[in-house]
XYZ file of C-alpha atoms in Angstrom:
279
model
C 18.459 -2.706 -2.229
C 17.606 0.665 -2.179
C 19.989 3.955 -2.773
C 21.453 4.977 0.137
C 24.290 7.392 -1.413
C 23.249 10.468 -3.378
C 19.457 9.618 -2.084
C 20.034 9.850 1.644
C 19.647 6.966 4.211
C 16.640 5.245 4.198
C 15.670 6.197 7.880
C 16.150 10.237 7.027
C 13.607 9.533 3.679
C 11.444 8.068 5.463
C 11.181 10.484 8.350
C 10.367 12.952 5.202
C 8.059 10.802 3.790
C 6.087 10.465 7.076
C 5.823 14.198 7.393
C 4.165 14.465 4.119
C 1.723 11.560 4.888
C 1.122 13.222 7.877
C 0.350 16.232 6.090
C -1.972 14.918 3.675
C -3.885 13.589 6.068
C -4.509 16.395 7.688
C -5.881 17.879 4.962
C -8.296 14.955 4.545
C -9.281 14.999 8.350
C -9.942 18.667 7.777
C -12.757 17.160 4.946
C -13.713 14.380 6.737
C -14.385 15.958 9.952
C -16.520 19.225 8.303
C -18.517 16.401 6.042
C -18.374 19.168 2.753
C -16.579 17.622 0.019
C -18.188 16.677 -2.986
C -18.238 12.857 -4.812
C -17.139 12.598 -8.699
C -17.179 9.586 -10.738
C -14.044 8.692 -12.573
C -13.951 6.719 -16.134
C -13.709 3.523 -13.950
C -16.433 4.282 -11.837
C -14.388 5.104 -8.995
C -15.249 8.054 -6.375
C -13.135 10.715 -6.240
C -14.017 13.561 -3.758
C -12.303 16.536 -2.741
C -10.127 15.237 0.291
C -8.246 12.886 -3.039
C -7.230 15.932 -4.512
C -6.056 18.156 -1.164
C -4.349 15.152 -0.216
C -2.283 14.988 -3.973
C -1.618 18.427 -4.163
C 0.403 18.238 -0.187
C 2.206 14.747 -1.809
C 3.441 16.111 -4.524
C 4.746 19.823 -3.070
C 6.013 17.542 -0.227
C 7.757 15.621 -3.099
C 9.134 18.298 -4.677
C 10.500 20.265 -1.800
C 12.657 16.715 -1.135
C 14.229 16.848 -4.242
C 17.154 19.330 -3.071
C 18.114 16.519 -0.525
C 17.351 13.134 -2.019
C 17.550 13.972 -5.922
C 14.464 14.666 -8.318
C 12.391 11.453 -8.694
C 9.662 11.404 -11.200
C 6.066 10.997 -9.310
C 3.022 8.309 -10.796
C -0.009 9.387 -8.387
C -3.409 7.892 -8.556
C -4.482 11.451 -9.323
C -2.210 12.352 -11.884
C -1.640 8.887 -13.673
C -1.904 10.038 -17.355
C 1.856 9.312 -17.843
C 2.692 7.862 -21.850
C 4.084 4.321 -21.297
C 7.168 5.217 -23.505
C 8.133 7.982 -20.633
C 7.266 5.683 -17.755
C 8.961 3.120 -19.098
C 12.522 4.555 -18.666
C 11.995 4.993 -14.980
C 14.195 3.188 -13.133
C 13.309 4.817 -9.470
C 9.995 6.974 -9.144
C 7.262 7.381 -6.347
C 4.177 5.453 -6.090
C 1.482 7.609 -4.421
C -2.273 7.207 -3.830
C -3.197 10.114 -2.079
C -6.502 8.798 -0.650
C -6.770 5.085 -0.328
C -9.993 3.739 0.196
C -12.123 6.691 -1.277
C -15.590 4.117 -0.856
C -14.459 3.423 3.050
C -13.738 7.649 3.570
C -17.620 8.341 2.118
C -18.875 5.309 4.179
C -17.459 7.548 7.342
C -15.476 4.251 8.417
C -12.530 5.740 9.221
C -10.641 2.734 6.962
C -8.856 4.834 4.253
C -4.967 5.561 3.628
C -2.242 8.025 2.297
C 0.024 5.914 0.803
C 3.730 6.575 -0.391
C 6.235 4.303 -2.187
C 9.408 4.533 -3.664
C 9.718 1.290 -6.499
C 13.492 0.844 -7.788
C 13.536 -1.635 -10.654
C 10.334 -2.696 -10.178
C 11.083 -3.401 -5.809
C 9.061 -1.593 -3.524
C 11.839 -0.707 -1.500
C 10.333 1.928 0.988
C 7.016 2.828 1.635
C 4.741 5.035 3.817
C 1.150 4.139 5.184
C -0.253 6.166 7.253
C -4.619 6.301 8.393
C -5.530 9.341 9.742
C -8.963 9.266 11.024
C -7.628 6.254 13.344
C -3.943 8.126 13.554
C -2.029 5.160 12.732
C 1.184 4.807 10.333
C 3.136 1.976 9.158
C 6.520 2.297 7.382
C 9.032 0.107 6.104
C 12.166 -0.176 4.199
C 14.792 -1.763 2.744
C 18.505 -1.297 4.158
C 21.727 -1.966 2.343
C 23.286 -4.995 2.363
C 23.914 -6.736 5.693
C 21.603 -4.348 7.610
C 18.139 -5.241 8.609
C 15.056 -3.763 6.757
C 12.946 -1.221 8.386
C 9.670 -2.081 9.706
C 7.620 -0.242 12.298
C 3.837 0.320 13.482
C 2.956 3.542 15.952
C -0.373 4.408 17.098
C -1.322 7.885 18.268
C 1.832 9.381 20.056
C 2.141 6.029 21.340
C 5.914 4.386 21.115
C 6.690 3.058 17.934
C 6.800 -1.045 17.397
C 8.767 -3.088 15.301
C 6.677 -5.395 13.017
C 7.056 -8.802 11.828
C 4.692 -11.349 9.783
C 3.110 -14.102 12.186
C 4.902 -17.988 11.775
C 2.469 -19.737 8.889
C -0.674 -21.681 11.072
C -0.089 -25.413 11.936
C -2.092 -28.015 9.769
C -4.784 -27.789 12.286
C -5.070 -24.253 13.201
C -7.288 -21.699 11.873
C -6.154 -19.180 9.494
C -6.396 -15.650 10.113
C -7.704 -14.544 6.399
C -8.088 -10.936 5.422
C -11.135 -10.084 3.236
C -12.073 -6.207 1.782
C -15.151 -4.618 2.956
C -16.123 -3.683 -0.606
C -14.810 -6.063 -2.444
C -15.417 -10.129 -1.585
C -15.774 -11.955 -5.004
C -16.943 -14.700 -5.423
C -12.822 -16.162 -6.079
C -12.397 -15.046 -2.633
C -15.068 -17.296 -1.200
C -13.894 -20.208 -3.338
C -10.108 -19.626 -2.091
C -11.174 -19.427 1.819
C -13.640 -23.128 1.192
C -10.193 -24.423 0.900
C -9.310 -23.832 4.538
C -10.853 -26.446 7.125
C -11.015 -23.188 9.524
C -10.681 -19.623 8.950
C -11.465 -16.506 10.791
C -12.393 -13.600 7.880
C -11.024 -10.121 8.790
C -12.725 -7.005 7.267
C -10.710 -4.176 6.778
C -10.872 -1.648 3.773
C -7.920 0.220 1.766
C -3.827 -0.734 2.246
C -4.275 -1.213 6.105
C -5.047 -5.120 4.475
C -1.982 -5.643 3.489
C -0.646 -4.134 6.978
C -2.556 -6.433 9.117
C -0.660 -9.410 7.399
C 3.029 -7.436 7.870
C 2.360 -6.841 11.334
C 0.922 -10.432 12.033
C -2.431 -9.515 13.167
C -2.958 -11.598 9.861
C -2.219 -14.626 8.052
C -3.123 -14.196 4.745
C -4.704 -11.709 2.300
C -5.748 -13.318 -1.017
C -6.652 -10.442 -3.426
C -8.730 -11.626 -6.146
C -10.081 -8.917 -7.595
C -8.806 -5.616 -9.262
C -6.213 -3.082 -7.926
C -3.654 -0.484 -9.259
C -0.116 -0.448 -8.592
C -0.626 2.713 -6.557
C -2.988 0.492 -4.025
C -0.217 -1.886 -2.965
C 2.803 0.002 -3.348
C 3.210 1.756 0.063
C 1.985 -1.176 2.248
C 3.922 -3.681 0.138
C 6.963 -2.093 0.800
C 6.102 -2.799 4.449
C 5.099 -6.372 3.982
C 8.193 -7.248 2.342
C 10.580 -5.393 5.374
C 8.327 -6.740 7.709
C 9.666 -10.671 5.926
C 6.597 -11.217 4.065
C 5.298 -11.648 0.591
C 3.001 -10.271 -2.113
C 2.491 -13.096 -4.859
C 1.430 -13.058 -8.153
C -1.722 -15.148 -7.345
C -0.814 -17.289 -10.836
C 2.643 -17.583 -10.870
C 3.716 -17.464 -7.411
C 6.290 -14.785 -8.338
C 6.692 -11.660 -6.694
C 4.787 -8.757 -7.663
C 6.629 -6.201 -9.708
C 5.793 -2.510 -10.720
C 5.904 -0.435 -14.112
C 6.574 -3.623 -16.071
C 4.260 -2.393 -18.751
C 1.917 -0.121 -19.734
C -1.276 -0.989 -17.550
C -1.218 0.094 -14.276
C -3.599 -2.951 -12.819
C -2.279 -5.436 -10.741
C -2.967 -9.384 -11.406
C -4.598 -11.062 -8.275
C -2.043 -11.576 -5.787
C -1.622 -13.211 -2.413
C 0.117 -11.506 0.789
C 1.793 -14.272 3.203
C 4.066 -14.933 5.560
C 5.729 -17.455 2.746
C 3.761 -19.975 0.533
C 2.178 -22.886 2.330
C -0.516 -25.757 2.348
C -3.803 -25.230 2.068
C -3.353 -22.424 -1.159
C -0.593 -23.217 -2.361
């Protein structure tokens, strides 16, 4: 469970963390809408424009400045990932931050990218921050202490915020609600979904796939293909306070952070809880 002495309660972080989200994507949305930023090519062949690196640069002063109140936590951001393994691996609390989610889906003009914000204790997601600015929409969650409900909440716009939950797992005869990526269908994922007698596919790019599964607009989200930790940490966080799951697609075990020195995920699976036809 997360900290909720010298670290504050988990409500006041994450009214903190949503004002930095918030703030980073403004700054993208201040890209985005003027259409001058310029595309880089990482190692990986990933983009990286200039929105990735307004957005960091707002996380991590936000970051900083909460330190006073909630303690100095070390940071692990997409954009500033060159941490030795032999420092990261004496972290037992840290943020998980990928400033821009879904760089491809932000240069497509799609409106389908993130700013995402976790904080992992022992491995746990135990709070996280997701928040789309170009369709002004933020999901948070977190863990309570014990004997208190988790956190998990949805608000559109100004709109009021909702409490989320994951949908009840479909009926032997219903059709599954199965998120795919824009970007990314392998051919796994097509062999996973020919094991469903019906399916509807959802496209959506960046984190928000994870969120249509915590806030039941989903069933499922098989991800068989590569990710980083900083992809799933934020919305992860949500799943699980919104009663889900994110599976280690091979061992059916939940998905842990930091446990050594690469930063890639295995192939997981995002449920409701494991059920006929995949598992």
């Amino acid at each position: 469970m997360i900290d909720t002495t010298a670290a504050g309660t988990p409500r006041a972080k994450l009214t903190a963390l949503e004002t930095i989200a918030r703030k980073a994507g403004a700054a993208i949305m201040d890209i985005y809408e003027s259409g001058d930023f310029t595309v880089d090519m990482k190692a990986d062949d990933s983009p990286l424009t200039t929105a990735d690196r307004a957005a960091h640069a707002v996380i991590v002063e936000g970051l900083k400045e909460m330190e006073a109140e909630f303690g100095a936590t070390p940071i692990l951001s997409e954009e500033d990932a060159d941490i030795r393994w032999d420092v990261r691996s004496e972290w037992s609390r840290y943020w998980l931050v990928d400033p821009l989610d879904g760089t491809k889906e932000f240069i497509k003009r799609n409106g389908e990218f993130t700013v995402n914000i976790a904080l992992i204790e022992q491995g746990v997601p135990t709070m996280g921050v997701v928040y789309a600015p170009a369709i002004e929409t933020l999901y948070v969650g977190a863990q309570q202490s014990e004997g208190q409900a988790p956190i998990a909440e949805k608000q559109v716009g100004e709109g009021e915020r909702q409490a989320i939950s994951v949908a009840q797992v479909p009926g032997e005869q219903d059709s599954w609600r199965i998120v795919g990526s824009r970007s990314h269908q392998s051919d796994d994922f097509k062999a996973f979904v020919a094991n469903f007698h019906a399916c509807d596919i959802v496209a959506m790019g960046s984190s928000l796939k994870l969120c249509l599964v915590a806030e039941g607009a989903a069933d499922l989200y098989p991800r068989l293909g590569p990710t980083c930790e900083w992809d799933t940490g934020a919305a992860h966080a949500v799943v699980e306070a919104a009663g889900g799951q994110v599976l280690n697609a091979e061992t059916r075990q939940a998905l842990r952070y930091n446990q050594h020195d690469s930063v890639l995920n295995p192939y997981f699976i995002v449920c409701a809880r494991p059920a006929a036809p995949w598992a």
